[in-house]
Coordinates of C-alpha atoms and ligand atoms in Angstrom, one line a residue:
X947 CA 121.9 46.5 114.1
X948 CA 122.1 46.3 117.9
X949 CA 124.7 48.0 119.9
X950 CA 127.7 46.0 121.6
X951 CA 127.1 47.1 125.1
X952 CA 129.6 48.6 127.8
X953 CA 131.2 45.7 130.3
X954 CA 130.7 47.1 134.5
X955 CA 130.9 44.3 136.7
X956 CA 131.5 41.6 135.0
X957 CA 127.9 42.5 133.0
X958 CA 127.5 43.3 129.6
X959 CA 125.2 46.7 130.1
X960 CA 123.9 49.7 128.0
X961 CA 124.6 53.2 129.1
X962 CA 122.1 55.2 130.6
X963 CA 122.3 57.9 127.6
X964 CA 120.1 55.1 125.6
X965 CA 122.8 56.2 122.7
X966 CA 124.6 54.6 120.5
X967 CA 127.6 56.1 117.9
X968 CA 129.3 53.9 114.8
X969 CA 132.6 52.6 114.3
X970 CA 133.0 52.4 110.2
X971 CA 135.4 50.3 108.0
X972 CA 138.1 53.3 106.7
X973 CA 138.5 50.7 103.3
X974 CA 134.6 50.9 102.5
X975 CA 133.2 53.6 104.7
X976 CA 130.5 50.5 106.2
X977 CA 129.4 50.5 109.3
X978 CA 130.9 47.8 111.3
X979 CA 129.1 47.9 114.2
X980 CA 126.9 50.2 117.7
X981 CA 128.4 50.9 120.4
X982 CA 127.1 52.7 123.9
X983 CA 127.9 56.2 123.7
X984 CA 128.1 56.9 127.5
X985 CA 128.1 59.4 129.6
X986 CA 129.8 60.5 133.3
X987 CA 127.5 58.2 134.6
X988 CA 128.4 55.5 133.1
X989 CA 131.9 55.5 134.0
X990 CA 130.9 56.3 137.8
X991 CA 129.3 53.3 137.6
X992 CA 132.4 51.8 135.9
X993 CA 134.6 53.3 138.8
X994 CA 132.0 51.8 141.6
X995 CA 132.9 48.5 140.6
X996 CA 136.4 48.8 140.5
X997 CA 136.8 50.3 143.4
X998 CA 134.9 47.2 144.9
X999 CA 136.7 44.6 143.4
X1000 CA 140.0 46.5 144.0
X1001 CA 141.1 44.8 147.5
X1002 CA 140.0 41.0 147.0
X1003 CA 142.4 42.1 143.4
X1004 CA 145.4 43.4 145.1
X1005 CA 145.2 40.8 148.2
X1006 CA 145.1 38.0 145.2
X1007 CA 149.0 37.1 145.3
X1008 CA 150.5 38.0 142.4
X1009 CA 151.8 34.8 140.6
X1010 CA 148.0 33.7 141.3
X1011 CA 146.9 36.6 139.2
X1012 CA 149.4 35.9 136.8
X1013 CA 147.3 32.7 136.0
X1014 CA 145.1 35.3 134.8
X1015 CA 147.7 36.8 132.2
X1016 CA 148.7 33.7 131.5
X1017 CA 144.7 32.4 130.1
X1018 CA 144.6 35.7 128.6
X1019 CA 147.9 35.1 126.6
X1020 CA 146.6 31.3 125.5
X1021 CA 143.0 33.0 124.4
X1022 CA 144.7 35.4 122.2
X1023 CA 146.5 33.0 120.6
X1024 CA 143.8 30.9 120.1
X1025 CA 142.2 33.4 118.4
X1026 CA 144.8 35.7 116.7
X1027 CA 143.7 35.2 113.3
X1028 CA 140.0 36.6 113.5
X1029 CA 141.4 39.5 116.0
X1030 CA 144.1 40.5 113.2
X1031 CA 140.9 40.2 110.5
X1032 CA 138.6 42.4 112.9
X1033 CA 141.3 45.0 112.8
X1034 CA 141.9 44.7 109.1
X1035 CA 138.0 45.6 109.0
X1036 CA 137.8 48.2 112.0
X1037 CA 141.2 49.8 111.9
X1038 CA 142.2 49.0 108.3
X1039 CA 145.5 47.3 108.7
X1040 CA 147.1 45.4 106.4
X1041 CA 146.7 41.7 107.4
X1042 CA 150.7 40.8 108.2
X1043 CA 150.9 43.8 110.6
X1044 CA 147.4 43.3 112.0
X1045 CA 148.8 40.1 113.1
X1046 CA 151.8 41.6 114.3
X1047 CA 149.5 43.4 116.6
X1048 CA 148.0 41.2 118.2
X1049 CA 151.6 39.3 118.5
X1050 CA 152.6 42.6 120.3
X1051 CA 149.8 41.9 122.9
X1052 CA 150.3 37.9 123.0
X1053 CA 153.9 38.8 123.5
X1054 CA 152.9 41.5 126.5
X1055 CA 150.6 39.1 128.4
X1056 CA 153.1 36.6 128.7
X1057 CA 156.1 39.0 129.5
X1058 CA 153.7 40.7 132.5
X1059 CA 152.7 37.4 133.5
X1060 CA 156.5 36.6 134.7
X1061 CA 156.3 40.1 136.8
X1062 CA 153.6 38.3 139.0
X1063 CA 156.9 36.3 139.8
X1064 CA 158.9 39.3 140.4
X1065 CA 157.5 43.0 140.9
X1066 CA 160.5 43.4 142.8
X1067 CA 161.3 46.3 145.7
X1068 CA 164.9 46.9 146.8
X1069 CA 166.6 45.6 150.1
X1070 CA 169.3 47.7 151.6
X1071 CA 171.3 47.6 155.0
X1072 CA 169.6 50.4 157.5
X1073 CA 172.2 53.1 158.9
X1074 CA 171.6 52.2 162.3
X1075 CA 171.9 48.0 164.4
X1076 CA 169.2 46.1 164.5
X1077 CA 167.2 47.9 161.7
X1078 CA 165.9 46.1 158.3
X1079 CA 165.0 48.3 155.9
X1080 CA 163.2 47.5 152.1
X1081 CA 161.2 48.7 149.4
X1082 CA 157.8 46.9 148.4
X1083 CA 155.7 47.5 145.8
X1084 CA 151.5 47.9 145.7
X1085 CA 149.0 48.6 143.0
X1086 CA 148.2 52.4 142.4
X1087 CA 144.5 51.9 142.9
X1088 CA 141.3 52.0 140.6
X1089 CA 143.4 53.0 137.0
X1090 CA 141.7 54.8 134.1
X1091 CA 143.3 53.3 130.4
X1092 CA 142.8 55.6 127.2
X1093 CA 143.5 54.7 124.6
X1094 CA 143.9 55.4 120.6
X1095 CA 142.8 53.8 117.5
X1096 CA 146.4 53.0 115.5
X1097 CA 147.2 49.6 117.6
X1098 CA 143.8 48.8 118.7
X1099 CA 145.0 45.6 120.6
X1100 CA 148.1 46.1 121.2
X1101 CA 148.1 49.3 123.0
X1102 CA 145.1 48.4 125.3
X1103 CA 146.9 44.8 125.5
X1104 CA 150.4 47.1 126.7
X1105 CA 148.2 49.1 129.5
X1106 CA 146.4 46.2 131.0
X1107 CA 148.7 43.4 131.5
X1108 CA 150.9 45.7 133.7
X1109 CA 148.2 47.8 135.3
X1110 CA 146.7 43.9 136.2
X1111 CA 149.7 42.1 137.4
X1112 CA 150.6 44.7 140.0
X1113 CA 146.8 44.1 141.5
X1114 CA 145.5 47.4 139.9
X1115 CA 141.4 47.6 138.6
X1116 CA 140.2 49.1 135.9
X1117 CA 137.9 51.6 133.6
X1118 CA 139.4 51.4 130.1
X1119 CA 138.1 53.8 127.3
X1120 CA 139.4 53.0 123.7
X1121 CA 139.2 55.4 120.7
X1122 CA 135.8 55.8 119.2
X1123 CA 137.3 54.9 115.8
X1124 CA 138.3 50.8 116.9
X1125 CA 135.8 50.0 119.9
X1126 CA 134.8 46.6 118.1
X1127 CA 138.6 45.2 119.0
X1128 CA 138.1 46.6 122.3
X1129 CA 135.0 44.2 122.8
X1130 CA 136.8 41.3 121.5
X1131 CA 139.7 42.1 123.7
X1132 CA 137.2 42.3 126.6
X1133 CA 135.6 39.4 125.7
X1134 CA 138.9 37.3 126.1
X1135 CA 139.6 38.9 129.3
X1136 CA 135.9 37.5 130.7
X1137 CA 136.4 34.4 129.1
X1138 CA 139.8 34.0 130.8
X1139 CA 137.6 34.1 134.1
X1140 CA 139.0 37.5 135.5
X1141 CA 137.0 38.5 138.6
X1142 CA 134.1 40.3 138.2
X1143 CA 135.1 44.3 138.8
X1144 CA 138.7 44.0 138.0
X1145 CA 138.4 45.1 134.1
X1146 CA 135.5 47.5 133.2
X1147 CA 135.0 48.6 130.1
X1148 CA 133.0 52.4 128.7
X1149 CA 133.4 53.2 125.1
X1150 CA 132.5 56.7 124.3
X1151 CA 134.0 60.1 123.5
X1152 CA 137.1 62.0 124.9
X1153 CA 134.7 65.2 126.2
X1154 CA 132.7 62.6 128.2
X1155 CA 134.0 59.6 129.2
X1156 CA 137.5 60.3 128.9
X1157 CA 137.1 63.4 131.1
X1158 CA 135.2 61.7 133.3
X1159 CA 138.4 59.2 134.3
X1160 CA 140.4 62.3 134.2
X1161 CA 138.6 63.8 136.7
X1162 CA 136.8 61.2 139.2
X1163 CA 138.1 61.5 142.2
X1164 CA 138.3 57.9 143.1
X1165 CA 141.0 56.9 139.7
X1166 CA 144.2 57.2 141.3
X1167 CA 146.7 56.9 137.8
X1168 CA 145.5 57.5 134.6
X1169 CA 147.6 56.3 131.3
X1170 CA 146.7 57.8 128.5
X1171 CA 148.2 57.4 125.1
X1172 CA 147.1 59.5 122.1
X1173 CA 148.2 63.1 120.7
X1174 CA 150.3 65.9 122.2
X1175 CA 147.4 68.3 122.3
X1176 CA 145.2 65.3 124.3
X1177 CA 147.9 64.4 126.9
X1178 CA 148.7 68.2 127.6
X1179 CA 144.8 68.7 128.5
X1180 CA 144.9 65.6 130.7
X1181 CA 147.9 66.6 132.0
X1182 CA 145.9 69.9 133.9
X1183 CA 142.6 68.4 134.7
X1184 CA 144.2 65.3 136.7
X1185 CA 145.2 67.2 139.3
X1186 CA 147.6 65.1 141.5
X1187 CA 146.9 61.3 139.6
X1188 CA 149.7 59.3 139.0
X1189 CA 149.4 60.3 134.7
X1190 CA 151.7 58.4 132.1
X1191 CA 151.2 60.1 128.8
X1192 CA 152.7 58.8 125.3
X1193 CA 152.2 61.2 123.0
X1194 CA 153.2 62.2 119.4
X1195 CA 156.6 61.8 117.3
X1196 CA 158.6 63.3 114.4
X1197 CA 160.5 60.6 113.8
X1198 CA 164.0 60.1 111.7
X1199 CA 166.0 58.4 109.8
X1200 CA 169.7 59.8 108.9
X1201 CA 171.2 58.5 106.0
X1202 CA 175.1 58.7 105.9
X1203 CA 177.1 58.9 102.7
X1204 CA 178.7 55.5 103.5
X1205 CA 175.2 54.0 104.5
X1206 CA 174.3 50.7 102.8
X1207 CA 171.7 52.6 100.4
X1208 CA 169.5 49.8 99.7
X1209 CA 169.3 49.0 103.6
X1210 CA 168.4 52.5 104.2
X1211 CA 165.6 52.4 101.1
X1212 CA 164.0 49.4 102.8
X1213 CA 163.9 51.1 106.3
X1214 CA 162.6 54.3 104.8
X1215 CA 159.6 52.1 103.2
X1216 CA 158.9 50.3 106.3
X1217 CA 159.1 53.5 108.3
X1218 CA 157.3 56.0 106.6
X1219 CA 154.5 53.7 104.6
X1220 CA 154.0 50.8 107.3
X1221 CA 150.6 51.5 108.9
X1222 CA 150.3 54.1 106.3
X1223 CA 152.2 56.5 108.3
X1224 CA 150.1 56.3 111.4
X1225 CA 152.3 55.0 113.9
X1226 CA 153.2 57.3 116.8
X1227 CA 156.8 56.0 115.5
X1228 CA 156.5 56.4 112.1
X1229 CA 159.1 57.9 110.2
X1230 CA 158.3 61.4 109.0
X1231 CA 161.6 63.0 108.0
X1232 CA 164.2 61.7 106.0
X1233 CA 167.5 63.5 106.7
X1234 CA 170.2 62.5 103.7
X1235 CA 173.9 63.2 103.3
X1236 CA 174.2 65.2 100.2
X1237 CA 176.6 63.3 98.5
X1238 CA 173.6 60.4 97.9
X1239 CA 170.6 62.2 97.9
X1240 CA 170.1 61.9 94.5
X1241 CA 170.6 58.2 94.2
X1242 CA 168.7 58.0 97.4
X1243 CA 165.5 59.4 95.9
X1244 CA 165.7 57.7 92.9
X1245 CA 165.9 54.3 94.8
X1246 CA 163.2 55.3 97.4
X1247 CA 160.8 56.3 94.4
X1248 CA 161.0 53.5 92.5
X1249 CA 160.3 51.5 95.3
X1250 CA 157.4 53.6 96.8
X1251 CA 155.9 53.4 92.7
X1252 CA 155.5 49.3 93.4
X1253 CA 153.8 49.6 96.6
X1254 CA 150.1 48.5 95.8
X1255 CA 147.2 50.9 98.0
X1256 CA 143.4 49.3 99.0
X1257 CA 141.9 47.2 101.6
X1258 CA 144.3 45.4 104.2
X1259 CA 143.6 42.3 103.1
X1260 CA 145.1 42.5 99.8
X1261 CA 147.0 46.0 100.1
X1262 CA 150.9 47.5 101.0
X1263 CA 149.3 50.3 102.0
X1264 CA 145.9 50.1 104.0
X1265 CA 143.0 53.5 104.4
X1266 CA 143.8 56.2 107.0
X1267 CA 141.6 56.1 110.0
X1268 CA 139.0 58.1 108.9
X1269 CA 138.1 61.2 107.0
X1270 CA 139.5 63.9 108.7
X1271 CA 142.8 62.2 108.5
X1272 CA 142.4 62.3 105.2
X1273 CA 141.5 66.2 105.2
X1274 CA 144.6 66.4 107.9
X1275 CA 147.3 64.3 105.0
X1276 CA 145.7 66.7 102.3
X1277 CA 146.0 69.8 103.9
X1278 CA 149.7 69.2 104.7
X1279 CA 150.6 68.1 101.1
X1280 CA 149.3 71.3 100.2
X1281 CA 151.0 73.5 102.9
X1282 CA 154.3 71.8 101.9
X1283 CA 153.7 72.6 98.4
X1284 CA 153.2 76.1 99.4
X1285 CA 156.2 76.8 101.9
X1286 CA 158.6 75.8 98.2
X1287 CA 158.5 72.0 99.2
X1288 CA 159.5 69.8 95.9
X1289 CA 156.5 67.2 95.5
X1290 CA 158.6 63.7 94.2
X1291 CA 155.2 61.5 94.6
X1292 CA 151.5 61.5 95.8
X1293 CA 149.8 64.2 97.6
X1294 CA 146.4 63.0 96.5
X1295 CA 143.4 61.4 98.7
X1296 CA 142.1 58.2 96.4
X1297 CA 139.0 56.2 95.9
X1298 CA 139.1 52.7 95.7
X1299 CA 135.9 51.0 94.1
X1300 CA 134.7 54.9 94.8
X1301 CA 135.0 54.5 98.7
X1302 CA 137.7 54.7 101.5
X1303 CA 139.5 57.0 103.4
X1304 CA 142.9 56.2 101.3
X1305 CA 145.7 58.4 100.3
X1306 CA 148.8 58.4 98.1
X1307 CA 152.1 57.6 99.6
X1308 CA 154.0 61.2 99.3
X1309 CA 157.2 62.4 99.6
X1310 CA 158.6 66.1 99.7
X1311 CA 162.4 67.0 99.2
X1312 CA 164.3 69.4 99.3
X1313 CA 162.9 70.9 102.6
X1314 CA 164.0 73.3 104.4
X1315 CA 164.3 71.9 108.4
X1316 CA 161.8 74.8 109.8
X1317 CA 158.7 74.0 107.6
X1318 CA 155.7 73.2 108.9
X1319 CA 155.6 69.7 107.2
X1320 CA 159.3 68.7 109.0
X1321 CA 157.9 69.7 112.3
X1322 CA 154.6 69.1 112.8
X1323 CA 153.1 65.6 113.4
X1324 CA 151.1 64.5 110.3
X1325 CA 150.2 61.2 111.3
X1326 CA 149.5 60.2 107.7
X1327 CA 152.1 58.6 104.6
X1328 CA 154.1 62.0 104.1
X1329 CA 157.5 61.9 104.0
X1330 CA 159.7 64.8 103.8
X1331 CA 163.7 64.6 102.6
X1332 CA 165.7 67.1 104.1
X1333 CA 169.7 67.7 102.7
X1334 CA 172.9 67.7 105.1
X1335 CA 176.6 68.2 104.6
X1336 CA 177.1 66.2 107.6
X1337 CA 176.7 64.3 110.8
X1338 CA 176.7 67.3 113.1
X1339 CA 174.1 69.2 111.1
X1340 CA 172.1 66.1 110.8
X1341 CA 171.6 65.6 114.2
X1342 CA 171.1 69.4 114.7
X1343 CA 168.3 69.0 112.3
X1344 CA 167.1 65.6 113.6
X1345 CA 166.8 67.3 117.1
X1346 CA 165.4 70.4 116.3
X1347 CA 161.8 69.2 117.0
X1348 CA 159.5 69.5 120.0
X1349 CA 158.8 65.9 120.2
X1350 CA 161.4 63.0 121.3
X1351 CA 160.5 59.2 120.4
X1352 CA 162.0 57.3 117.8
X1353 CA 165.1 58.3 116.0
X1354 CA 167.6 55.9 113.7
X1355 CA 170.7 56.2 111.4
X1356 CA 172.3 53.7 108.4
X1357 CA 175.9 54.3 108.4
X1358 CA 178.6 51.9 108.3
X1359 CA 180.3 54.5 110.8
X1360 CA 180.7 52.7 114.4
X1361 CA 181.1 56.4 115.7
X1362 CA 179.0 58.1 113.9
X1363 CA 176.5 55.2 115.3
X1364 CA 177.7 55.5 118.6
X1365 CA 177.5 59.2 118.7
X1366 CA 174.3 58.5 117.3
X1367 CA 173.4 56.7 120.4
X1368 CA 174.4 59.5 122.4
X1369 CA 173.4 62.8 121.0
X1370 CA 169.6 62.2 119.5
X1371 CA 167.3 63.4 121.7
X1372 CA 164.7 60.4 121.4
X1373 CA 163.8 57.4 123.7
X1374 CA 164.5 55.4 121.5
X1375 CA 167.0 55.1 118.8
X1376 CA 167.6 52.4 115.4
X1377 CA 171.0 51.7 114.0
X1378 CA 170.7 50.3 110.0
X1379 CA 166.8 49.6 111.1
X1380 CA 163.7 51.8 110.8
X1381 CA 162.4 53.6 113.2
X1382 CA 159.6 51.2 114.0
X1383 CA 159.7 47.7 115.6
X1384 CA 159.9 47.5 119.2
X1385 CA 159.8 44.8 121.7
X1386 CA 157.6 43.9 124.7
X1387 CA 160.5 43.3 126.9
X1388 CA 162.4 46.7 126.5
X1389 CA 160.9 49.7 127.5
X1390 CA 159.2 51.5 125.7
X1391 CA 158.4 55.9 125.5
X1392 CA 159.6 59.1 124.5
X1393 CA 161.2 62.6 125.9
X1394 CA 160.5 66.2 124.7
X1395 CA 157.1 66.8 123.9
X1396 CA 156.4 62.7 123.4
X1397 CA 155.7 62.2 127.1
X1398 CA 156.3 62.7 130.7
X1399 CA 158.9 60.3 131.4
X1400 CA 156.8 57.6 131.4
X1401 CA 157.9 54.0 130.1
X1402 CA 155.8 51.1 128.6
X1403 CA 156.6 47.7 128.6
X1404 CA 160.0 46.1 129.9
X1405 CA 161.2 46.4 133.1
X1406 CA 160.0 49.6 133.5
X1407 CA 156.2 48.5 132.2
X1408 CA 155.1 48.4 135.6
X1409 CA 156.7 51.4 137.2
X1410 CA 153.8 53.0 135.6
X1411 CA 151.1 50.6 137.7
X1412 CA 152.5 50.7 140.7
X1413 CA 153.5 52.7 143.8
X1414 CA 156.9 52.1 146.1
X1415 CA 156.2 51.7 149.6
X1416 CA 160.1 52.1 151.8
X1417 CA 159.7 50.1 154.7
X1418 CA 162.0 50.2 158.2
X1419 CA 161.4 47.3 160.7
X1420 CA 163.6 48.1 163.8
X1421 CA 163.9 45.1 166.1
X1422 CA 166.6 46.8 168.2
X1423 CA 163.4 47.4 171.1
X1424 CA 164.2 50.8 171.7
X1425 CA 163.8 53.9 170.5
X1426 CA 166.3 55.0 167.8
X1427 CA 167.3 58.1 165.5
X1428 CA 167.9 58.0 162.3
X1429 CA 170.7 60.5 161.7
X1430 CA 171.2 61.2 165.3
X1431 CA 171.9 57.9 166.9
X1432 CA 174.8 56.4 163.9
X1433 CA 177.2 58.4 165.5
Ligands
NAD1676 P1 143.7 61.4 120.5 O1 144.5 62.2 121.4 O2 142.7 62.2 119.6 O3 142.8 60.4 121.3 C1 143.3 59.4 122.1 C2 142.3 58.9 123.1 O4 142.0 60.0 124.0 C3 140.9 58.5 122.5 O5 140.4 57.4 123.2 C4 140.1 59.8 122.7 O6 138.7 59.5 122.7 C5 140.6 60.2 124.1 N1 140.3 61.6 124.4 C6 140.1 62.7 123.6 N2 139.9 63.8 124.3 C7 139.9 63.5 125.6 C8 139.8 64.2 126.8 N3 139.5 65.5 126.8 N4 140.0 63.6 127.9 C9 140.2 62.3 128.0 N5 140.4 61.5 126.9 C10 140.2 62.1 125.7 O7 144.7 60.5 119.6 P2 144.3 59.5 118.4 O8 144.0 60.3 117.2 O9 143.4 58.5 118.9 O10 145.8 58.8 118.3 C11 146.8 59.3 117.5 C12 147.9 60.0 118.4 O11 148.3 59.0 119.3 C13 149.1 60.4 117.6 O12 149.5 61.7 118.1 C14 150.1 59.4 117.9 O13 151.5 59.8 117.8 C15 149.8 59.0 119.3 N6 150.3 57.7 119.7 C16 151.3 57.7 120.6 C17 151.9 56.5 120.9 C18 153.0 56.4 121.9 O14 153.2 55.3 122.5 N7 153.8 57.4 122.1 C19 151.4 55.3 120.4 C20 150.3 55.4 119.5 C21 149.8 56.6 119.2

């Protein structure tokens, strides 16, 4: 089997470490394809031609390069089904939200492509006569992209329609685990006649390539998108680099006494099971008015016994990534058993035909707020039900984690869904929906431990991409003093 290759310069090139790694189907545990396993050098080489490319890139006007986005957007449609069945096959998706992912990046390329129309600056009257003053806004430079395995088009697809339309190159690492859809992605990108330079691309691992971006002194912004424990190390070796960081969740879902139950059931489902659990907005706590708990479990177990596990293509629930997330979702079923957790289903990795990385949808009740399974990110299908009396203590206990993204509450209660709105401490937050399901035009991040401030998509997409430069143009002809001559 011959190794996909790195793309530097617009040329398709093998690393100088003359090594390859393997990126494995998590249904069958088949290798799916080589790639380069590159080193430092590599992505110097990668930065080299950025850095070239970067000022014909950033003096292309923008609704030119929006052209670009726009070919980009028209090739991924064109060719959505075989993407959504690659990631079936690398990342182990179920087909309908494989497709939905590479919607998610059809949808961003076309929503970035309108910036090149707008990328907007401010305008503002100067405090002195004869004074214009404004805000413009350039590309940050040569960019570093890194990105993880659970949207494998889609997240790449969120980084680099922004980081392009504001006139930005790029090195872009993806996770060792889905390279193969970061090729095809590539591949649409050449096709769509990008300049040579502009998008390069180094698969590899964290330790090297990824620290390399980190670290080269000629990447000016870096957005990474992965775990807590990732983004914090970034966070100290980039120095002064424009980082955006989205990072991990403990996400929730309240469920009032007056909430439409089956709703609620549905949203859990969808939430907790949906990209068997591996979404950084995956619902991972269930926190349920006492006064239907009971009928709340029994509904959410019946469904959860119907949901049929295997391969993507013919599954509810698809494989986890690989096998230490399966190690990861069994260790935690077992530390929730021990801190007096109540097992209600699962808790069991499974072998289909005797191969994949799968694992039983599981639920825990009856936990206790502070135990490691309510607080730690499992990134796997574990669900755990905690009680509550009411809507104060329910959003005490929905807050009392260190991370901040996605948050939601069924109630038929317009205040309690307003207060809702106001007092959990998540970017973003669901009334009667799940906590999953975003859209390309609003933005998109977390607070707490989730990130550090940054926003995806939306309006705010490209604040990430780009840097403000405040300009004054005095055509007074003489000399004068900003807070000295208004008198
Ligand atoms: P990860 O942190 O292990 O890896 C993410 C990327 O970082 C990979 O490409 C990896 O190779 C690279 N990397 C690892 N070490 C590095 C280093 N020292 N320097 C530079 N790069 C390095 O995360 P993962 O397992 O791929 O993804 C799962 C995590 O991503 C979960 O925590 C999930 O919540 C989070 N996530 C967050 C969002 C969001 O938008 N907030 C979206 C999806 C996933």
């Amino acid at each position: 089997m011959k190794a996909h290759k790195n793309y530097i310069d617009g040329k398709w090139v093998s690393s100088s470490s003359g090594q390859a790694f393997e990126s494995l189907n998590p249904a069958t545990e088949s290798v799916i394809g080589k790639f380069q396993k590159s080193n430092k050098e590599d992505v110097k080489k990668a930065v080299a031609a950025a850095d070239k490319a970067f000022h014909n890139w950033r003096d292309t006007p923008a609704p030119a390069r929006a052209k670009y986005l726009w070919k980009i957007k028209d090739l991924l449609i064109e060719n959505k089904e075989k993407l959504a069945r690659l990631e079936v096959q690398e990342m182990g998706k179920v087909i309908t939200e494989a497709r939905g992912d590479v919607q998610e990046a059809i949808d961003i390329f076309e929503y970035m492509a309108g910036e090149g129309r707008r990328l907007f600056g401010h305008t503002t009257k100067s405090e002195l006569r004869d004074k214009f003053a404004m805000s413009v806004r350039n590309p940050v430079g040569v960019v570093g992209l890194i990105t993880p395995w659970n949207f494998p088009i889609a997240i790449p697809a969120w980084k680099l329609a922004p980081a392009l339309i504001c006139g930005n190159t790029i090195v872009f690492k993806p996770s060792s685990d889905t390279p193969l859809c970061a090729v095809e992605l590539i591949k649409i990108i050449e096709k769509a006649g990008v300049p040579r330079g502009v998008v390069n691309l180094v698969t590899g691992s964290g330790n090297d390539v990824g620290a390399e971006i980190v670290e080269n002194p000629k990447i000016y912004g870096v957005s990474f998108t992965g775990s807590k424990e990732t983004g914090e190390n970034i966070l100290k070796s980039a120095g002064v680099k424009k980082v955006g960081l989205e990072l991990g969740g403990k996400n929730v879902i309240i469920v009032m006494d007056d909430a439409n139950l089956e709703l609620a059931v549905s949203g859990v489902v969808w939430g907790a099971f949906g990209t068997t659990g591996q979404r950084c907005t995956a619902t991972s706590r269930v926190v349920v008015h006492k006064k239907v708990k009971k009928k709340f479990e029994s509904m959410l177990l019946n469904r959860v016994k119907k949901l049929k596990l295997g391969p993507g293509e013919t599954s509810d629930i698809g494989p986890l990534i690989n096998k230490s997330a399966v190690e990861k979702s069994a260790r935690y079923s077992e530390i929730g058993k021990a801190e007096g957790a109540k097992l209600l289903c699962g808790g069991k990795p499974v072998k289909i035909n005797g191969r994949g990385y799968f694992f039983q949808p599981t639920i825990f009740t009856d936990c206790k707020p502070d135990m490691k399974i309510c607080r730690e990110e499992i990134f796997g299908p574990i669900l755990a039900i905690i009680e509550t009396k009411n809507f104060d203590e329910a959003v005490k206990i929905a807050n009392g984690v260190e991370y901040g993204l996605s948050s939601s509450i069924y109630t038929e209660n317009m205040n309690f869904a307003f207060r809702a709105i106001n007092e959990l401490e998540t970017g973003l937050t669901y009334i009667n929906s799940s906590t999953i399901g975003s859209e390309v035009h609003l933005p998109f991040g977390g607070v707490k431990g989730t990130g550090n401030g940054a926003r995806e998509a939306g309006i705010l997409g490209i604040e990430e991409f780009s840097e403000i430069k405040t300009v004054y143009f005095d055509y007074s002809g003489k000399l004068q003093k900003a807070q000295i001559d208004n008198e």
